[in-house]
XYZ file of C-alpha atoms in Angstrom:
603
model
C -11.810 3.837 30.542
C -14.936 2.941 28.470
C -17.328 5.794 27.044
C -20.933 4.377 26.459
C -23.554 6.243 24.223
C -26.586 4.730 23.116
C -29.324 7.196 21.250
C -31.436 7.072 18.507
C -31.094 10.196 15.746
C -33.291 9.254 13.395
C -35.483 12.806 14.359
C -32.235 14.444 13.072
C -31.373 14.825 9.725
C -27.398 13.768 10.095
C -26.795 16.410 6.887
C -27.188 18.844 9.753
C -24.902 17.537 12.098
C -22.499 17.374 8.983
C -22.976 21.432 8.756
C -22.478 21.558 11.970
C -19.504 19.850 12.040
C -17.514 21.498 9.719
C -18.424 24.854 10.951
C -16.772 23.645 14.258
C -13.770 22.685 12.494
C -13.366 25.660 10.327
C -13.975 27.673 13.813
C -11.318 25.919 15.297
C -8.809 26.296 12.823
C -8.730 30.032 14.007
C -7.741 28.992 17.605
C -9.422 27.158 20.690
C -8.679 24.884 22.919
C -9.168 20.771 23.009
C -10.148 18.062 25.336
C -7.277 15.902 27.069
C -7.388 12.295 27.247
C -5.051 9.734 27.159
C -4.742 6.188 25.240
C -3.063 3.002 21.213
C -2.709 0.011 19.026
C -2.366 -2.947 17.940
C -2.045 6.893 25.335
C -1.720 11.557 28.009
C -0.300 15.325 27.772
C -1.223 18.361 26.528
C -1.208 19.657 22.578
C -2.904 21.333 19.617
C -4.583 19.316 16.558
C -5.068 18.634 12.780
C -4.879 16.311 9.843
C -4.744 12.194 8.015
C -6.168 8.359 9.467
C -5.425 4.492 11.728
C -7.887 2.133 13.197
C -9.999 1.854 16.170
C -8.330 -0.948 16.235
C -5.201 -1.676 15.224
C -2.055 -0.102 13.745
C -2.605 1.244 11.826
C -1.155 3.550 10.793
C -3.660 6.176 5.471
C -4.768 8.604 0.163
C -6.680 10.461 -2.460
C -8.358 8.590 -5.528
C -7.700 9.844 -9.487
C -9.040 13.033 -10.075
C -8.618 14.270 -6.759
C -6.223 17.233 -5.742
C -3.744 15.401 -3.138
C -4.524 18.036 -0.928
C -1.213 17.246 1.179
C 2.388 17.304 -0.267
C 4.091 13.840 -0.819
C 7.413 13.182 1.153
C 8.024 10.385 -1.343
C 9.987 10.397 -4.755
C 7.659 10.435 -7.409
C 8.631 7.736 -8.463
C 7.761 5.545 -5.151
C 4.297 7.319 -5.195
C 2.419 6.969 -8.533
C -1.045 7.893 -9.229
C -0.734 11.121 -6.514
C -1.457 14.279 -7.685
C -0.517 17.832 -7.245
C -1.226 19.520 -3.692
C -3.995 21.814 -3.687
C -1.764 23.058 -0.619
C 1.535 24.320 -0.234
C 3.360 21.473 1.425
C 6.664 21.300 3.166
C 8.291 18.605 1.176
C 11.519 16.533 2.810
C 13.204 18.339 -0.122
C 12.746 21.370 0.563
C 12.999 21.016 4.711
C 16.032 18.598 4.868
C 19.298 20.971 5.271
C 22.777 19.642 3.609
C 23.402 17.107 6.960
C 27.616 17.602 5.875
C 27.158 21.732 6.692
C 24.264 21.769 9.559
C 23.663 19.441 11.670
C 24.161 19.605 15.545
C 24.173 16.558 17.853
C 22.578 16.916 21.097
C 19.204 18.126 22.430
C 16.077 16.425 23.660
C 12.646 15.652 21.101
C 9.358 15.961 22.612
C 7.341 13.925 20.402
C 3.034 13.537 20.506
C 2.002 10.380 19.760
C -1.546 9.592 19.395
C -1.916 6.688 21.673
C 0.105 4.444 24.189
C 1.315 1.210 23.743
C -0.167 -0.454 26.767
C 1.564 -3.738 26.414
C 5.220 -2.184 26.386
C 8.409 -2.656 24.416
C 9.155 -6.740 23.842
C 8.289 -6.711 20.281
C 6.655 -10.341 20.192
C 4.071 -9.956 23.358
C 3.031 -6.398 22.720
C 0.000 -5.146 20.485
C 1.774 -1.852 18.626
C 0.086 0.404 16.587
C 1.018 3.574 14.993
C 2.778 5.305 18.154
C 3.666 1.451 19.326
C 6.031 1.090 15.892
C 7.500 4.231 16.212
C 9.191 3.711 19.888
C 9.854 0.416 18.558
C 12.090 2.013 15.828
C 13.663 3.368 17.875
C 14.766 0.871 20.444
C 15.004 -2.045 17.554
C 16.371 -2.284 14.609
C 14.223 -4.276 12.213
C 15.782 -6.997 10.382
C 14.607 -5.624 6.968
C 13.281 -2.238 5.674
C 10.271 -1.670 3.108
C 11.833 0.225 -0.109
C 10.113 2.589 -2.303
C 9.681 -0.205 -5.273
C 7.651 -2.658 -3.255
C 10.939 -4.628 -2.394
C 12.445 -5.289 0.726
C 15.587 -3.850 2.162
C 18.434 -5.630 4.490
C 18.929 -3.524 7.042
C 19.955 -5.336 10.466
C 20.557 -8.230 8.106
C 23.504 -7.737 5.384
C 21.624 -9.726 3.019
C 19.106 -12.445 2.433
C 18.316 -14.781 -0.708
C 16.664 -18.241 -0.703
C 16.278 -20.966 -3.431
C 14.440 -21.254 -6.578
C 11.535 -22.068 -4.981
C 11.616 -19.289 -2.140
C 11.715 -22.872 0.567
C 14.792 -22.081 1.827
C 16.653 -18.912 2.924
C 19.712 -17.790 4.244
C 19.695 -14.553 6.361
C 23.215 -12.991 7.146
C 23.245 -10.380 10.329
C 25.476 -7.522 9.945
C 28.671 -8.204 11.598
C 30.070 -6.157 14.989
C 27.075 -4.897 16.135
C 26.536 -5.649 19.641
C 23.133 -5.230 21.758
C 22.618 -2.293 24.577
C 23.476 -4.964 27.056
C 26.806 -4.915 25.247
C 25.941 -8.775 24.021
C 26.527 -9.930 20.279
C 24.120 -9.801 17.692
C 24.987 -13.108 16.361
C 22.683 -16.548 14.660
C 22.034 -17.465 18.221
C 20.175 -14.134 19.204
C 18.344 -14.566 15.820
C 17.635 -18.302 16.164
C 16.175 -17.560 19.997
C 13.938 -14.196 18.669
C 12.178 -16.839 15.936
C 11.881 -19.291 18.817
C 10.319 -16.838 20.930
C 7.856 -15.648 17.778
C 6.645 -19.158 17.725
C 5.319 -19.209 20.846
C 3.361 -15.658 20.994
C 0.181 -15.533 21.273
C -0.215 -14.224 17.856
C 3.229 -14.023 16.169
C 3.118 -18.231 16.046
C 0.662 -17.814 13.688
C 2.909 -16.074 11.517
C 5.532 -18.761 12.194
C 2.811 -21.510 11.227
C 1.613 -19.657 8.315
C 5.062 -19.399 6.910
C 4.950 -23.095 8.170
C 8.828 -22.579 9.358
C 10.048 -26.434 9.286
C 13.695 -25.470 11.392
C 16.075 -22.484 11.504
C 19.601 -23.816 11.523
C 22.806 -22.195 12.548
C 24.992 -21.613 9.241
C 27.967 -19.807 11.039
C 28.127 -17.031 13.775
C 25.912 -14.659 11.852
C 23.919 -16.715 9.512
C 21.064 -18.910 9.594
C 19.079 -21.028 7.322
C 15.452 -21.479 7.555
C 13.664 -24.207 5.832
C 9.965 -23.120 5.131
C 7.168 -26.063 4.298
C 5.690 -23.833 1.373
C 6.642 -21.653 -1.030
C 6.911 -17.792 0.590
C 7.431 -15.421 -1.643
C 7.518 -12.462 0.251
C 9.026 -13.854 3.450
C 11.410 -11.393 4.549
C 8.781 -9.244 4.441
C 7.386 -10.195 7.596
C 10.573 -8.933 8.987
C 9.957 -5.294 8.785
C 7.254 -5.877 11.447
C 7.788 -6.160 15.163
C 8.450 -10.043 14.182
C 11.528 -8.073 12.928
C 12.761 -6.011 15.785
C 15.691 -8.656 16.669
C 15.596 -8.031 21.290
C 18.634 -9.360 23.171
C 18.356 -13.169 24.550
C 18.184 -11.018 27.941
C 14.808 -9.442 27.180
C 13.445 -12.827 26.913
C 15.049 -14.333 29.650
C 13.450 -11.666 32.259
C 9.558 -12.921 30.873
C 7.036 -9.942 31.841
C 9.531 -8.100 32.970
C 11.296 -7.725 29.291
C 8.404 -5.539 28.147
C 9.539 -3.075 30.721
C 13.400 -3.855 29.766
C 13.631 -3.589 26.595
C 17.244 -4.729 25.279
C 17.729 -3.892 21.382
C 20.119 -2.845 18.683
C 18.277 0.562 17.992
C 19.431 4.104 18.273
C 18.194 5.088 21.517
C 17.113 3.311 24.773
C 14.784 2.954 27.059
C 15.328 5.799 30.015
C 11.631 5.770 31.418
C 8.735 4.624 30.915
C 5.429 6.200 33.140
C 2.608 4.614 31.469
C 0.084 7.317 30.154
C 2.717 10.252 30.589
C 6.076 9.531 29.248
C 8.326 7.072 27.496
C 11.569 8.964 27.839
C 14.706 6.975 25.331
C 18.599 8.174 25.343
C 21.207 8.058 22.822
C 22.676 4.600 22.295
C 26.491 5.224 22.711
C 27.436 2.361 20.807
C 25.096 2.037 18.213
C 26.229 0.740 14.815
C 24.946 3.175 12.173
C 26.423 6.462 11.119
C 24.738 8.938 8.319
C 26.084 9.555 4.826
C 28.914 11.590 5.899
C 30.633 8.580 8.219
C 28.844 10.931 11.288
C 27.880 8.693 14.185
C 24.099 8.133 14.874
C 22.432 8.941 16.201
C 21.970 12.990 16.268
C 19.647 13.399 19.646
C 20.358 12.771 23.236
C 17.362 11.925 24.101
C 13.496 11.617 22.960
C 10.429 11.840 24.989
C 7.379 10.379 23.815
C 3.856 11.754 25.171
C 1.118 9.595 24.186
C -1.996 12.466 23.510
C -4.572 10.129 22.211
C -7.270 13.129 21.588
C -6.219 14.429 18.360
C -7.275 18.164 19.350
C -5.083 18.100 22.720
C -2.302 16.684 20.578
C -2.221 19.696 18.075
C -2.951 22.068 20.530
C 0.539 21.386 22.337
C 1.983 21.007 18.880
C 0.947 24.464 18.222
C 1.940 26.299 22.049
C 5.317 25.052 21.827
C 4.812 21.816 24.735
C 6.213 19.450 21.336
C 8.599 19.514 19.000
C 6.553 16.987 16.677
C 3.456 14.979 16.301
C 2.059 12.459 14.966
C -1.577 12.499 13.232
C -3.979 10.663 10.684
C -6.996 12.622 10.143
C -7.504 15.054 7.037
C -9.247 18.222 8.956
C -6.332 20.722 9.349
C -4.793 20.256 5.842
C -3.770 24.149 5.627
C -2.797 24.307 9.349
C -0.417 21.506 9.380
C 1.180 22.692 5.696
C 1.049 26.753 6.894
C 2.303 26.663 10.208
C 4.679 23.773 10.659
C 7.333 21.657 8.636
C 4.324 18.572 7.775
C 6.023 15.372 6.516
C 3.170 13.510 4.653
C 3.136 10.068 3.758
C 1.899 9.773 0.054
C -1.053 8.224 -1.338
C 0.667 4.939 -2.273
C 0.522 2.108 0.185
C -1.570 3.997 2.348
C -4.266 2.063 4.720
C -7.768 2.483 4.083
C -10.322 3.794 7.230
C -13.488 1.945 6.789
C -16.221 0.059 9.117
C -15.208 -3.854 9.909
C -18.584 -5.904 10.015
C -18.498 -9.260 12.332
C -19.600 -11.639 9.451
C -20.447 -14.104 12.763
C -22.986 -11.976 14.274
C -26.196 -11.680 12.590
C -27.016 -9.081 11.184
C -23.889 -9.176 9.565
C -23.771 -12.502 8.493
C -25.930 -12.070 5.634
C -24.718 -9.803 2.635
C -27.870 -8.594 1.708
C -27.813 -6.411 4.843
C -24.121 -5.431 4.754
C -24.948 -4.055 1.406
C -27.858 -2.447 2.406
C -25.993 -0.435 5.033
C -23.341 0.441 2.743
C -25.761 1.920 0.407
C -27.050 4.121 3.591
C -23.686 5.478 3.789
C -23.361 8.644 2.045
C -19.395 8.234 2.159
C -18.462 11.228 -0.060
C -20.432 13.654 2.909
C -18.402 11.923 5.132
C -15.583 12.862 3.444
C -16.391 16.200 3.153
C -16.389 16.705 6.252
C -13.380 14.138 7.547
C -11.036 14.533 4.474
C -11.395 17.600 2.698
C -13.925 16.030 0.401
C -11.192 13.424 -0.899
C -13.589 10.781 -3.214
C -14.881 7.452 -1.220
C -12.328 4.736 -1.344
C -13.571 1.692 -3.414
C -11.709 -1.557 -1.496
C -8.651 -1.680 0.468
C -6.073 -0.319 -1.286
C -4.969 3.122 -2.440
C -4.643 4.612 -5.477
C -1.106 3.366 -7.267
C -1.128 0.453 -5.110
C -1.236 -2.703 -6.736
C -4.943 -3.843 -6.701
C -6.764 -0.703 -6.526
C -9.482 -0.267 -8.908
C -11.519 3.445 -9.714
C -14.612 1.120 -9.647
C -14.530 -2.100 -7.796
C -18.106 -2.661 -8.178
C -18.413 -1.448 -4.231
C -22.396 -0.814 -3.732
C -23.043 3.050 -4.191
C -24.855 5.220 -1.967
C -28.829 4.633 -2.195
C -30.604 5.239 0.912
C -33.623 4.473 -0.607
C -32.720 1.077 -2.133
C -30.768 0.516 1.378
C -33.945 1.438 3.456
C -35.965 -0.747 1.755
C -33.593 -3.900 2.064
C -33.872 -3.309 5.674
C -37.254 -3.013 6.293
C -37.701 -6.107 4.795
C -35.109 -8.009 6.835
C -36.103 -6.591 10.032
C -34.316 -3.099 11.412
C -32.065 -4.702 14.489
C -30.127 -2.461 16.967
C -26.344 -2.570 17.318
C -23.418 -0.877 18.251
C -20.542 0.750 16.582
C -17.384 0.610 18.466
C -14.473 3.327 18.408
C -11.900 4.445 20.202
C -11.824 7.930 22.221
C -10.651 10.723 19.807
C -12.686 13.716 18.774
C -11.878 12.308 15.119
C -13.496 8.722 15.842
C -16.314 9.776 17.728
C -16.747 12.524 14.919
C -16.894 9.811 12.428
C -19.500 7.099 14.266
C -21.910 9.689 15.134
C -22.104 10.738 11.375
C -22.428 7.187 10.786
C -25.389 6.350 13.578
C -27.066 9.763 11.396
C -26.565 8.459 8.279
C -27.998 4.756 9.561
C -30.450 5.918 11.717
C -32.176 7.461 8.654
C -32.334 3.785 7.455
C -34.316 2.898 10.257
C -31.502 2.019 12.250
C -30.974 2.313 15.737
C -27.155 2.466 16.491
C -25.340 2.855 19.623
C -21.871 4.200 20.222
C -19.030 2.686 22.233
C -16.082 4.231 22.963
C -12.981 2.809 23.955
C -9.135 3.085 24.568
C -7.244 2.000 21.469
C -5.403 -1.258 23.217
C -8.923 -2.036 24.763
C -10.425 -1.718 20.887
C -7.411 -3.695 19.553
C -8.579 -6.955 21.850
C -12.432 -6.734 21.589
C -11.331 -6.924 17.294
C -9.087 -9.796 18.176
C -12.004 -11.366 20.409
C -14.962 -10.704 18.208
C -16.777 -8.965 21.203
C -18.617 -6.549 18.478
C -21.254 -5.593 15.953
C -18.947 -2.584 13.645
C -16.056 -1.300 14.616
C -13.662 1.528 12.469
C -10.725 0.873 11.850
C -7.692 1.484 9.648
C -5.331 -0.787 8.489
C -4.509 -2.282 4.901
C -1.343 -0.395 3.096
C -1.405 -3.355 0.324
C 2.528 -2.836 0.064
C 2.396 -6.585 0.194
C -0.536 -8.943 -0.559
C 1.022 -11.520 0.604
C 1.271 -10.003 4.228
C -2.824 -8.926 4.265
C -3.402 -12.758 4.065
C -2.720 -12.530 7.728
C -6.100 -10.089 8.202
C -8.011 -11.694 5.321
C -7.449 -15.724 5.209
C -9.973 -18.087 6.502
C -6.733 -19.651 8.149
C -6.952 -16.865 10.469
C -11.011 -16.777 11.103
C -12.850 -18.892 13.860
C -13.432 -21.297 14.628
C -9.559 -21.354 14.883
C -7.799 -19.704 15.715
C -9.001 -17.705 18.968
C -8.192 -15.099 19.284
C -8.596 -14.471 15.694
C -6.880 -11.603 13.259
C -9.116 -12.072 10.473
C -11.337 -9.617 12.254
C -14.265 -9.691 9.896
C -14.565 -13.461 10.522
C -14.927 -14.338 6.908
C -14.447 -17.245 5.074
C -14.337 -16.360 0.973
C -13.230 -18.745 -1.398
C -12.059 -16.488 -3.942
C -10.101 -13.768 -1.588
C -7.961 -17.434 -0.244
C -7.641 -18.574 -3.700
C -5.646 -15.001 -4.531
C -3.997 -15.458 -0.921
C -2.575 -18.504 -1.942
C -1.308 -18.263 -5.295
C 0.169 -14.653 -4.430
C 2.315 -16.480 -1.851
C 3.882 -18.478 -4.880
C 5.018 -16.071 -7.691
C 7.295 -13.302 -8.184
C 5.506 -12.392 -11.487
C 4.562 -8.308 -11.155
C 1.779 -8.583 -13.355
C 0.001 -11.917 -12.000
C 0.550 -10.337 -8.052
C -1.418 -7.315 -9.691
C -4.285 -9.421 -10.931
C -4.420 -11.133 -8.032
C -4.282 -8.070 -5.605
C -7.779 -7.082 -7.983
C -9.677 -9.554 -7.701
C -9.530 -9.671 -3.797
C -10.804 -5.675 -4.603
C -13.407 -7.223 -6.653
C -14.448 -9.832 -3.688
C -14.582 -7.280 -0.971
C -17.116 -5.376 -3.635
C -19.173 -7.971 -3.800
C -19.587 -9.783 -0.295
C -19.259 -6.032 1.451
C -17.503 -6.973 4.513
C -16.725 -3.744 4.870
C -17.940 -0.684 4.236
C -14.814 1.122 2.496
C -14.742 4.796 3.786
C -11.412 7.059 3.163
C -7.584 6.641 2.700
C -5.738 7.425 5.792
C -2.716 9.779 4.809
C -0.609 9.835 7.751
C 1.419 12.975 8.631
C 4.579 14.046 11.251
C 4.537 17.961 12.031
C 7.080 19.516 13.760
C 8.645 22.675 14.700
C 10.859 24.818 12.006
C 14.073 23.739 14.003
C 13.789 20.233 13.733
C 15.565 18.795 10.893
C 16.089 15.406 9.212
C 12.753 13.416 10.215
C 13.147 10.467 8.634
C 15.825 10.687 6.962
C 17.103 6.896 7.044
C 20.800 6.476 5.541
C 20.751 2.540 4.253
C 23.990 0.797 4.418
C 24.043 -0.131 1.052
C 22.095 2.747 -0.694
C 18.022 2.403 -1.638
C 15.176 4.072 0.317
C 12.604 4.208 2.569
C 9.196 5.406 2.156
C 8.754 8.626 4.023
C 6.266 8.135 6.561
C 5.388 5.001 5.934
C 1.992 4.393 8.048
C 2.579 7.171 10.291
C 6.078 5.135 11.220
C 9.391 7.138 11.295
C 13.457 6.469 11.808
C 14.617 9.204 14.199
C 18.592 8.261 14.383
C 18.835 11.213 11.945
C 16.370 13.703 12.960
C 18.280 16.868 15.114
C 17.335 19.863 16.782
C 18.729 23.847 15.637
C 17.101 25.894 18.625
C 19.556 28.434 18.117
């Protein structure tokens, strides 16, 4: 399904359709109805809507800049969320929601959970393009290898441990012993040493092999395996806490196509059901591995149903008449609802990705930074925020305040519409298109944006499409703008994959450097970040790609996406992930959650 609108609304002040705008919103915060539509990554049934941010694009999965009220509550410790302020609303925070699990919880029951798109190229973790809503059925049919933890460092989690030499070459990773697959097969080195196998030859998870430049992956003993890298890697095992971690039975590989619709794991629950568009229905895994901190066996739930809702209204609207149990959103326009009327799990400001406009460097207009920063300076971002984010201030690069690398002033072009105007009128006024996906929020945001440009002397078209369909028209190139959201910055290291000129035509195509850039400085901090452990260098490093964004204005930087789950006052314990050996999780992490410990109390 592709939506097509071309106009010209340069006759229109877009300040109007701004007022507009949020007089809708503030209208439908006191009840209405939404459109349905169905549609994710890199989804439909009926539901209510409200509030944080992911791409048109991706996956993606999302934060408010110093001086800023956070206007949501943070479901992380303060100490794994720095530089986040007070609420200006009264949040539900997991402290206050979570119940003592050793006095209340009840096993059984069935979740009905709204996600905001569906994962189109199903459940084999190394062909499909996953999103948001794609990583959180994932979780819950795989568990990944690793976990992120609140300090920036990774977790073992499927693996007992892993550790590598002195020059991060070489490293040993050690499975968990006794845990077996759905099919009832062993998780062993051989089911490890066949998932890498199959990563290197995906279409795109090879390039993640190559990039690590993975020389062999030996069998150590029945549960461990060394793998010899041709680089120094740093932050290896963090690619493991992607779908490149979700370890899938040999089996799942062996049936080809068909795995993505058989979908053999170690997670919590498995697949039931899967009608694309209307349901993906998972059951309790009888023999999973994991219990909570009481010795209880996980997980809690018989069964979850997932509904993809990709229009962000329909989704909150069955949120709010009872049709879900919990939903996922990313936009910041029902705040107050989401805190008032519903337990709202937010993620906090810290490592959350960053919404912006992606600009194909290849194309031309685009290819010369004297117009890029011309139509950044015809982007009034804060209005845009106003009305998007409850007025949270314009981001200034890709990462969110307390993340490594962000900077109050990156030297990102302001807003100066006259300054802007001018550049283009003397490079010529070319029409293009801006390309977003099909939810009230996106199509709220581009035709603020055509406004806003159109007052430049630009005439911008709109094209609207499914989330998957956006995901491979990025990958492809086959556009002008598009938005998107992606970026947490939890690990430089991993953004190399979105920002490297490895990873930019001419190879490889299809290409995940979406922008198409090549910049000299932003590889020079890609490569040295791979090669030191040093805090305080990675931080440097992680500014000065901020700095190079600034100045080449690939993109045009818009909002941080804060991410938040909602759900009804009787379900308990989203998210609550017990770690074998202690640590945590962030909460909400890119709109991802655990759900082996969440449980219903109906009664």
């Amino acid at each position: 399904m592709v939506f097509n609108r071309s106009r010209s609304l340069r006759s229109t002040a877009w300040r109007w359709l701004a007022a507009i705008c949020a007089a809708a919103l503030l209208a439908s915060a006191c009840g209405g109805g939404g459109d349905s539509d169905g549609g994710d990554d890199p989804v439909g049934d009926v539901a209510e809507t409200t509030p944080a941010a992911t791409t048109g694009a991706s996956d993606g999965e999302d934060a408010t800049a110093p001086g800023q009220d956070d206007p949501i509550g943070d479901g992380e410790p303060a100490d794994a969320d720095e530089g986040s302020a007070a609420p200006t609303a009264a949040p539900t925070t997991p402290e206050e929601e979570a119940p003592e699990p050793a006095l209340d919880v009840v096993y059984g029951g069935t979740l009905k959970f709204g996600l905001d798109a569906e994962t189109t190229g199903g459940w084999n973790p190394i062909t499909t393009s996953a999103a948001t809503s794609g990583y959180i059925v994932l979780r819950q049919l795989y568990d990944p290898l690793v976990v992120e933890g609140v300090d920036g460092k990774p977790i073992p989690f499927l693996l007992e441990s892993f550790s590598s030499n002195d020059d991060f070459t070489e490293w040993t990773f050690t499975l968990r012993p006794g845990i077996t697959f759905h099919d009832g097969s062993p998780v062993n080195s051989a089911a490890l040493v066949r998932h890498m196998d199959e990563m290197g030859m995906g279409t795109l998870s090879r390039l993640a092999i190559e990039e690590a430049s993975i020389q062999t992956v030996e069998v150590i003993d029945d549960l461990s395996v060394k793998v010899t890298l041709g680089r120094t890697f740093v932050d290896f095992p963090l690619g493991f806490t992607s779908p490149g971690g979700f370890l899938a039975s040999p089996t799942t590989y062996d049936l080809g196509v068909d795995g993505s619709r058989n979908p053999i794991g170690t997670g919590p629950f498995m697949l039931d059901e899967w009608v694309e568009h209307e349901i993906t229905r998972l059951v309790r895994n009888p023999n999973y591995w994991r219990t909570d901190a009481e010795g209880r066996q996980l997980p809690y739930l018989d069964a979850i149903e997932f509904r993809p809702v990709e229009d962000d209204e329909t989704r909150f609207n069955a949120l709010r008449s009872g049709d879900l149990d919990a939903s996922v959103d990313n936009s910041g326009r029902r705040v107050q609802e989401y805190n008032e009327d519903f337990k709202a799990h937010w993620q906090g400001d810290r490592y959350s990705a960053t919404t912006y406009v992606q600009m194909n460097t290849t194309r031309p207009p685009f290819d010369n930074v004297e117009f890029r920063r011309a139509l950044a300076q015809c982007t009034d971002r804060q209005t845009l925020n106003t009305v998007l984010w409850d007025g949270q201030p314009p981001a200034t690069g890709p990462f969110s305040p307390g993340t490594p690398g962000y900077l109050e002033d990156s030297g990102f072009p302001a807003y100066d519409p006259d300054a802007g105007r001018a550049t283009i009128e003397s490079l010529g006024a070319p029409s293009f298109e801006i390309t977003t996906t099909t939810t009230t929020l996106d199509l709220l945001q581009a035709e603020l944006l055509v406004q806003m440009w159109g007052e430049c002397g630009l005439d911008v078209s709109i094209t609207q499409l499914l989330q998957a369909e956006a995901v491979t028209t990025a990958v492809f190139g086959n556009f002008s703008t598009f938005i998107a959201v992606n970026h947490s910055g939890y690990s430089l290291a991993m953004e190399r994959f979105w920002w490297h000129s490895n990873y930019s035509p001419p190879f490889p195509v299809p290409a995940i450097n979406f922008g198409r850039f090549a910049d000299p400085r932003i590889d020079a901090a890609l490569d040295e970040v791979i090669t030191t452990d040093d805090e305080s260098r990675r931080r440097e490093l992680s500014e000065e790609v901020s700095r190079a964004f600034a100045d080449a204005v690939y993109n045009i930087w818009l909002y941080h996406s804060r991410w938040v789950v909602a759900t009804q006052d009787y379900v308990n314990g989203l998210d609550t992930l017990t770690l074998p050996e202690g640590g945590e999780h962030p909460k909400i992490f890119l709109g991802r959650v655990f759900l082996a410990e969440t449980w219903l109390d109906e009664g």
